[in-house]
CSV table of N, CA, C and O in Angstrom, one decimal:
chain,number,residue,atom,x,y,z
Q,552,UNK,N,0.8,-1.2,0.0
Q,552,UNK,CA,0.0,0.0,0.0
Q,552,UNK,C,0.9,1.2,0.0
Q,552,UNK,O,1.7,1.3,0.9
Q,553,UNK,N,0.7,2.3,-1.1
Q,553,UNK,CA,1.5,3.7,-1.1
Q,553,UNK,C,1.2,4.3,0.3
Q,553,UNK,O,1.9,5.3,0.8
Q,554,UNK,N,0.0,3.7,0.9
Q,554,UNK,CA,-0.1,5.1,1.6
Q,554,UNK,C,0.7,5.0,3.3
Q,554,UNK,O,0.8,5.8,4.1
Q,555,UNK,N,1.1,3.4,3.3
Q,555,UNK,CA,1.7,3.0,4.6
Q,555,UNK,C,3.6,3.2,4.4
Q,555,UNK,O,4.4,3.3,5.3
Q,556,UNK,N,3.7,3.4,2.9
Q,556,UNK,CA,4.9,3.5,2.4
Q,556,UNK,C,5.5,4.9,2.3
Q,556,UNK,O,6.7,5.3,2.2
Q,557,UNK,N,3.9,5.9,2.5
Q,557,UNK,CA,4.6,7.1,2.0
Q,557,UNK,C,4.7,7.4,3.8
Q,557,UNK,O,5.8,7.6,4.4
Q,558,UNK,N,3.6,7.3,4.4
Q,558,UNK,CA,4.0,7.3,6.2
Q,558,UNK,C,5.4,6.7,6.9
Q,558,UNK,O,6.1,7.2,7.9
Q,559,UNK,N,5.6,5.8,6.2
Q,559,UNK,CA,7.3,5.4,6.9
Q,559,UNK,C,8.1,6.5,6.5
Q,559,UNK,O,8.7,7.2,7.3
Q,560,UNK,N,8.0,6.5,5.0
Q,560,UNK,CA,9.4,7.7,4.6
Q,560,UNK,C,9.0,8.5,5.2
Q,560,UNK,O,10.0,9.1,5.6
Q,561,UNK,N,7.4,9.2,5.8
Q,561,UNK,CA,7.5,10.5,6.2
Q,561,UNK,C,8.5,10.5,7.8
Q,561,UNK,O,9.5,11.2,8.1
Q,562,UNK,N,7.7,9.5,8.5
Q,562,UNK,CA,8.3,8.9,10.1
Q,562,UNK,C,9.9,9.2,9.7
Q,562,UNK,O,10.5,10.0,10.4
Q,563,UNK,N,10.6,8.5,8.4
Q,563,UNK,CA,12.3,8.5,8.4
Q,563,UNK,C,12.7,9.6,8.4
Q,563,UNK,O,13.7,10.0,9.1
Q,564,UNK,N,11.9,10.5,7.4
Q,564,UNK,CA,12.8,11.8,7.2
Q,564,UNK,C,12.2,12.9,8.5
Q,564,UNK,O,12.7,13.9,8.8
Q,565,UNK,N,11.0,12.4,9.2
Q,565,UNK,CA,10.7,13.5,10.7
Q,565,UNK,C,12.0,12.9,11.9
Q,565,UNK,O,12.5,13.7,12.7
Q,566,UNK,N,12.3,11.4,11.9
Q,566,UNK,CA,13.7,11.1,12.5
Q,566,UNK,C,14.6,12.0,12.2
Q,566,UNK,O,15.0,12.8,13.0
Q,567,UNK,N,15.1,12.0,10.8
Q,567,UNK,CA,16.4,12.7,10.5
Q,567,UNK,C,16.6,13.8,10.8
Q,567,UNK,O,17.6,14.5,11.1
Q,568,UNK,N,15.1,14.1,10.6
Q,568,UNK,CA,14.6,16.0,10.5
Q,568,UNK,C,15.1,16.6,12.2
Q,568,UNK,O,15.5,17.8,12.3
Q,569,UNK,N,15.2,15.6,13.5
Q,569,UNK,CA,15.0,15.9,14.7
Q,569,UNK,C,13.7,16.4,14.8
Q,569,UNK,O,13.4,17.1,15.8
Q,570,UNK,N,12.9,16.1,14.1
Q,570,UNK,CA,11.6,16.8,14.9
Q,570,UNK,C,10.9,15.3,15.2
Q,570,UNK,O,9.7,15.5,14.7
Q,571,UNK,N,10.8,14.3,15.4
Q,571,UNK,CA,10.0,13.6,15.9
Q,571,UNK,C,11.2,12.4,16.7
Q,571,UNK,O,12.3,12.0,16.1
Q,572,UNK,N,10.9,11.9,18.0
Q,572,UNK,CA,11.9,11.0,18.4
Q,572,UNK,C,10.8,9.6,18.8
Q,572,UNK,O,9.6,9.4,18.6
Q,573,UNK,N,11.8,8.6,19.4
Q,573,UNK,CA,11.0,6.9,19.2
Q,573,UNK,C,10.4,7.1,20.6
Q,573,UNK,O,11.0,7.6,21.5
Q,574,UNK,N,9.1,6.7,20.9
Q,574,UNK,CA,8.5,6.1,22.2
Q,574,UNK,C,9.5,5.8,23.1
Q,574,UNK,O,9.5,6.3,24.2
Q,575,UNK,N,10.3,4.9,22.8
Q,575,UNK,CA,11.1,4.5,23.7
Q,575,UNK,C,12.2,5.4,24.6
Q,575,UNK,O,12.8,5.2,25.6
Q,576,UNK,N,12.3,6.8,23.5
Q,576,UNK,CA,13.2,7.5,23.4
Q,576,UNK,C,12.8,8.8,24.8
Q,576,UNK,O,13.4,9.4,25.6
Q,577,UNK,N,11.5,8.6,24.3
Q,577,UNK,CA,10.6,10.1,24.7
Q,577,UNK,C,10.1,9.5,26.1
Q,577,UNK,O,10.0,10.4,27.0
Q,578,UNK,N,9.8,7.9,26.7
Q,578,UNK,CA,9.9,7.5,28.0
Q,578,UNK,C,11.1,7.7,29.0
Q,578,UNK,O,10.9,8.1,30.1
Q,579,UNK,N,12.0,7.4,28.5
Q,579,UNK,CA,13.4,7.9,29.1
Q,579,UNK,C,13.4,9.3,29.6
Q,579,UNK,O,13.6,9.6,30.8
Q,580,UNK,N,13.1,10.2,28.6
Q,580,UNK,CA,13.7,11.0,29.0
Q,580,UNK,C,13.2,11.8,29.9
Q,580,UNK,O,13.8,12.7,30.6
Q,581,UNK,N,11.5,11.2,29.5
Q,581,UNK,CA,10.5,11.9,30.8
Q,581,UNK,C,11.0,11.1,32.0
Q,581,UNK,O,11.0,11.6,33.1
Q,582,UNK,N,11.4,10.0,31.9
Q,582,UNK,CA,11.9,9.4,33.5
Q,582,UNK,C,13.0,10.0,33.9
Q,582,UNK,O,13.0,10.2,35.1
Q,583,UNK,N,13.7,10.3,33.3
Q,583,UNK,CA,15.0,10.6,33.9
Q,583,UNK,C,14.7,12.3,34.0
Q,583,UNK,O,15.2,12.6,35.1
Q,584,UNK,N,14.4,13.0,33.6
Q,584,UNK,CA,13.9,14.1,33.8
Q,584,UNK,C,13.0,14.2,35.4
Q,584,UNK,O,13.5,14.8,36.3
Q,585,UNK,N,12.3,13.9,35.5
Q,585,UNK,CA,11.4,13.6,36.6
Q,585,UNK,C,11.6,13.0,37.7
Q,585,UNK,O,10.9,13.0,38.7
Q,586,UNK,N,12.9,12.1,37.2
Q,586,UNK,CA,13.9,11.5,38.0
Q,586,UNK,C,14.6,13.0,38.9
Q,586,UNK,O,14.5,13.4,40.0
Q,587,UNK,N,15.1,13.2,38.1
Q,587,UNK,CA,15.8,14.2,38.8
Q,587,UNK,C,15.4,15.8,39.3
Q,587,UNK,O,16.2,16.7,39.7
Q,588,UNK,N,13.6,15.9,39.0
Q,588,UNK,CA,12.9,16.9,40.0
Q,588,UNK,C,12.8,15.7,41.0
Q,588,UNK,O,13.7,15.7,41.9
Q,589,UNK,N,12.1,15.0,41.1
Q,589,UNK,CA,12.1,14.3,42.3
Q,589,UNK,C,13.1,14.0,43.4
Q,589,UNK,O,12.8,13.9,44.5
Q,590,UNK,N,14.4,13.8,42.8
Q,590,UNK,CA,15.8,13.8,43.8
Q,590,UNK,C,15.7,15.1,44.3
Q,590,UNK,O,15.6,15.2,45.5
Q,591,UNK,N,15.6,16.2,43.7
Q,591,UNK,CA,16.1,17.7,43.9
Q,591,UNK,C,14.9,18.0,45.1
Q,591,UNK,O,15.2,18.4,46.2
Q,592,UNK,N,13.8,17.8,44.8
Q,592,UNK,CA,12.8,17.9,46.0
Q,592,UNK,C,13.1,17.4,47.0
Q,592,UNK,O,13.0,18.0,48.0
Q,593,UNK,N,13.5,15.8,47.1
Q,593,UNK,CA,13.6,15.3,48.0
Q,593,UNK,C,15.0,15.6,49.0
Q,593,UNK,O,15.2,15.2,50.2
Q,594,UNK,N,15.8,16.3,48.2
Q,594,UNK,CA,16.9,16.9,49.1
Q,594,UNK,C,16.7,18.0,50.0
Q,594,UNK,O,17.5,18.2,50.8
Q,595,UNK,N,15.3,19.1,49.9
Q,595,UNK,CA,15.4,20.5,49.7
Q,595,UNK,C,15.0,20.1,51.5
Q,595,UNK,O,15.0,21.2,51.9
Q,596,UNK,N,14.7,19.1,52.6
Q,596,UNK,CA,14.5,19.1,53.5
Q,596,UNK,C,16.0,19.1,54.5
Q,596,UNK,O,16.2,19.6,55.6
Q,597,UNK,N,16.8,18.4,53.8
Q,597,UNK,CA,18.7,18.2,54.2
Q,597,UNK,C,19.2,19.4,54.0
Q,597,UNK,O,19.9,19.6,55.0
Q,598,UNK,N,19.2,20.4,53.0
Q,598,UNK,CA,19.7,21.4,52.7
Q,598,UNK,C,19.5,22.8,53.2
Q,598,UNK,O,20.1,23.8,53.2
Q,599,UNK,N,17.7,22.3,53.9
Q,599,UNK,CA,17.2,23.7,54.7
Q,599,UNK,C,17.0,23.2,56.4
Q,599,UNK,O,16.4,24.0,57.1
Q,600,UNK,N,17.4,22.0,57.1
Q,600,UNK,CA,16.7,22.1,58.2
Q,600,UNK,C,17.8,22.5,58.9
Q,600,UNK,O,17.2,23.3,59.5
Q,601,UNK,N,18.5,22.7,59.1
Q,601,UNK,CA,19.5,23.6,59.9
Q,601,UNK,C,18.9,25.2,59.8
Q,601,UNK,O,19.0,25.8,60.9
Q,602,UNK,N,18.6,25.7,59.2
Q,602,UNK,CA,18.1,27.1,58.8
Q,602,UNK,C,16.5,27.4,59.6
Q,602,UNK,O,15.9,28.3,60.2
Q,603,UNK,N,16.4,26.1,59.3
Q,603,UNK,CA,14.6,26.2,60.0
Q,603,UNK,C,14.9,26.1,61.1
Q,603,UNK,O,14.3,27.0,61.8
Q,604,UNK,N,15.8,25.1,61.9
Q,604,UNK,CA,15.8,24.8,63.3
Q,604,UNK,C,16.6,25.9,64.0
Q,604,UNK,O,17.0,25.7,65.2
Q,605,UNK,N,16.9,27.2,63.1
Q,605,UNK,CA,17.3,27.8,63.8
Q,605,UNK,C,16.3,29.0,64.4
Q,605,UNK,O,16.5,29.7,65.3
Q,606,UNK,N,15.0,29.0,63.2
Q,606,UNK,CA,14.4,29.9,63.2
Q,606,UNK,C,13.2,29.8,64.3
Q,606,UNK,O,12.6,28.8,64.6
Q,607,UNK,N,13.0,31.2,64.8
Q,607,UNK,CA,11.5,30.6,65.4
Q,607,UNK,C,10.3,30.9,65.1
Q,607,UNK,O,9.4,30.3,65.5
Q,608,UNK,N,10.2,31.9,64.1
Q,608,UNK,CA,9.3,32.8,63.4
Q,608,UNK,C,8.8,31.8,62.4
Q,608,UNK,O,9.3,31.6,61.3
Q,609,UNK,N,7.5,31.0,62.8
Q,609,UNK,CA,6.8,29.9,61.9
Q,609,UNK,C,6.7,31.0,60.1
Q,609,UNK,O,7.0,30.4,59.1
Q,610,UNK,N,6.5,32.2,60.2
Q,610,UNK,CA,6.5,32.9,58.8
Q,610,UNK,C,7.8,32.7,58.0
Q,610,UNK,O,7.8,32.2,56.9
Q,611,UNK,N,9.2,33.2,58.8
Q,611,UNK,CA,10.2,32.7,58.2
Q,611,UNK,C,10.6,31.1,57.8
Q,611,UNK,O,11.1,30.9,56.7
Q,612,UNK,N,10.4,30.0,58.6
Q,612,UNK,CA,10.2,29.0,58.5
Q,612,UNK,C,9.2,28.9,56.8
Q,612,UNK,O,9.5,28.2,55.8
Q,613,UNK,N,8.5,29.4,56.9
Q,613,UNK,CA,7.8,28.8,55.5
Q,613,UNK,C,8.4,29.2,54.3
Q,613,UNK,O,8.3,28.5,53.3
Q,614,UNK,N,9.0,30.5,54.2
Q,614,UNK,CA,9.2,31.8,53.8
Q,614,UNK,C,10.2,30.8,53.2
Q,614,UNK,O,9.9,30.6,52.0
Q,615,UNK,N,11.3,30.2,53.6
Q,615,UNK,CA,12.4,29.3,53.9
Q,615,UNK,C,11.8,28.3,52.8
Q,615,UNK,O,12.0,28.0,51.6
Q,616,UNK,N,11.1,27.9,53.4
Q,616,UNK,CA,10.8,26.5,53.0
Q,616,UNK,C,10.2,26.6,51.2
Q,616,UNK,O,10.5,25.9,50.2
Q,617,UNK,N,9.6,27.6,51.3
Q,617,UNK,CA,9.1,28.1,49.8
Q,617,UNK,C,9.8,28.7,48.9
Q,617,UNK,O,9.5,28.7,47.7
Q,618,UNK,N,10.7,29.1,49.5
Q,618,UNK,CA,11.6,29.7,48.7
Q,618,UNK,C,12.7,29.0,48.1
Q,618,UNK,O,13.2,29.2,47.0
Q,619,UNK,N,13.4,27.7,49.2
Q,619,UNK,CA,13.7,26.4,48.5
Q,619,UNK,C,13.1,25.9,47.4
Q,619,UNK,O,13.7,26.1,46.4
Q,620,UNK,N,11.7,25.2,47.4
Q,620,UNK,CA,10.8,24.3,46.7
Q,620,UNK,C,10.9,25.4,45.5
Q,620,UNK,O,11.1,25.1,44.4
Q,621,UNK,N,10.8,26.3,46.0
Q,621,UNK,CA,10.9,27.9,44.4
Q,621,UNK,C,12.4,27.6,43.2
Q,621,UNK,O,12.6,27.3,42.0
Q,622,UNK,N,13.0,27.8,44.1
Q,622,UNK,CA,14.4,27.5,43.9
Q,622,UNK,C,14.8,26.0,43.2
Q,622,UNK,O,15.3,26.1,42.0
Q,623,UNK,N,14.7,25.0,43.6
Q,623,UNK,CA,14.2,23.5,43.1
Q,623,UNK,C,13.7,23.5,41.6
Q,623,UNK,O,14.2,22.9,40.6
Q,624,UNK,N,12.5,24.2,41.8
Q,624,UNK,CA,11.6,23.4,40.6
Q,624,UNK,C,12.2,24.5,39.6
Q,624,UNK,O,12.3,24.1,38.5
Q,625,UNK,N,12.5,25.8,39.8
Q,625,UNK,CA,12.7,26.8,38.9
Q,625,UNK,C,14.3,25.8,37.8
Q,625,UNK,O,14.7,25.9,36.7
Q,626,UNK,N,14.6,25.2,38.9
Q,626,UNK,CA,16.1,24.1,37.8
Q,626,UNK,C,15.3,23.2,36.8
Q,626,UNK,O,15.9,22.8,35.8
Q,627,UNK,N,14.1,22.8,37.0
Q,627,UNK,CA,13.5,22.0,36.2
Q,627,UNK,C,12.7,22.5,34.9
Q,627,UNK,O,11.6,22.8,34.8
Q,628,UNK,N,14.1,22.3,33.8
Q,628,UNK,CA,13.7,22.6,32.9
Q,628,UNK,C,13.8,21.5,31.6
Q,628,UNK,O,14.9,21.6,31.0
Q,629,UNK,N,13.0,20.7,31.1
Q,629,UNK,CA,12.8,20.0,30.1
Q,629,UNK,C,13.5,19.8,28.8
Q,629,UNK,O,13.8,18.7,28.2
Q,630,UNK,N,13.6,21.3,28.6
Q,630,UNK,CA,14.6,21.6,27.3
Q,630,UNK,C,15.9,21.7,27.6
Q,630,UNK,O,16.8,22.0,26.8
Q,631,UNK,N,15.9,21.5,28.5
Q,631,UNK,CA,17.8,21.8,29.1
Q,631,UNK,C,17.7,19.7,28.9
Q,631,UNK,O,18.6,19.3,28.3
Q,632,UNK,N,17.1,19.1,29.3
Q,632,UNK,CA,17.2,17.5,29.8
Q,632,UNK,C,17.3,17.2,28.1
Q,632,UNK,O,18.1,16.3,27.8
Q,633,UNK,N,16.9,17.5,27.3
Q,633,UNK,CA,16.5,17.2,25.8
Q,633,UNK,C,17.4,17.9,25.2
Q,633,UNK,O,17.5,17.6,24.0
Q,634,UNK,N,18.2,18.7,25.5
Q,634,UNK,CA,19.5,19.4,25.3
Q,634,UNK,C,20.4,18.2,25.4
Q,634,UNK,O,21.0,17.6,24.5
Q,635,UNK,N,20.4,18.0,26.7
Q,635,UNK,CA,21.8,17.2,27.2
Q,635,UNK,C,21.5,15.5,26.7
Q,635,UNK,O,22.4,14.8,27.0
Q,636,UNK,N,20.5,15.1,26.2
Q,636,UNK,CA,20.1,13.9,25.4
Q,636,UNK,C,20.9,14.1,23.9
Q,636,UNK,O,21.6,13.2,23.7
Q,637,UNK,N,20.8,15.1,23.0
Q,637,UNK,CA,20.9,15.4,22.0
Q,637,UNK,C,22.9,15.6,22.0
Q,637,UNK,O,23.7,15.1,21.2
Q,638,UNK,N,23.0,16.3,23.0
Q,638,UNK,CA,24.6,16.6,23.2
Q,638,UNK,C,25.3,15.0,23.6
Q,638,UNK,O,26.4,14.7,23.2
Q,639,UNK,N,24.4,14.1,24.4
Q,639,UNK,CA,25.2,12.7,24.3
Q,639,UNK,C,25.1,12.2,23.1
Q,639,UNK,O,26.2,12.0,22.5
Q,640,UNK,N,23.9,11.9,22.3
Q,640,UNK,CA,24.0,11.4,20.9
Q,640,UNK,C,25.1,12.1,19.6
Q,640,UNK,O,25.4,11.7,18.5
Q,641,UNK,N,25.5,13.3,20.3
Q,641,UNK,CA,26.8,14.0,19.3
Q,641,UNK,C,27.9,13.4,19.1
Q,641,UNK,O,28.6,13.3,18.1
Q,642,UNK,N,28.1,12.6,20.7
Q,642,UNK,CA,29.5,12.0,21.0
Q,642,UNK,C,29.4,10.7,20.2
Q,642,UNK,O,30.4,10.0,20.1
């Protein structure tokens, strides 16, 4: 059938093109992406409780705590992880 033949070549040259990547490709990288907001969250309690336990002002305490989690997710950026996918496949 032409019309399942002209769909592959399309699928080959959207591969070459970089504008389309494989399922398998596009799971990864959401895992490992999300992999690593999730690490960064789950640190932001080791990196601020000294700070909190020093404070007594429950407003600073949160102030603290939000501003972490701010801090955190503001690194999570998608295009930087699909960046550094593209920069291994160079090598």
């Amino acid at each position: 059938s032409k019309l399942k033949k002209v769909e592959k070549l399309q699928d080959e040259l959207d591969k070459l093109k970089g504008t389309v990547i494989d399922l398998d490709e596009a799971r990864l990288l959401a895992f490992t992406a999300f992999r690593s907001l999730r690490d960064g969250l789950l640190n932001v309690p080791a990196r601020i409780k000294d700070q909190c336990a020093a404070e007594t002002d429950p407003l600073l305490v949160e102030q603290l705590i939000d501003s972490a989690l701010t801090a955190e997710l503001s690194r999570f950026d998608l295009s930087r992880v699909t960046q550094d996918q593209e920069d291994d496949d160079d090598q």
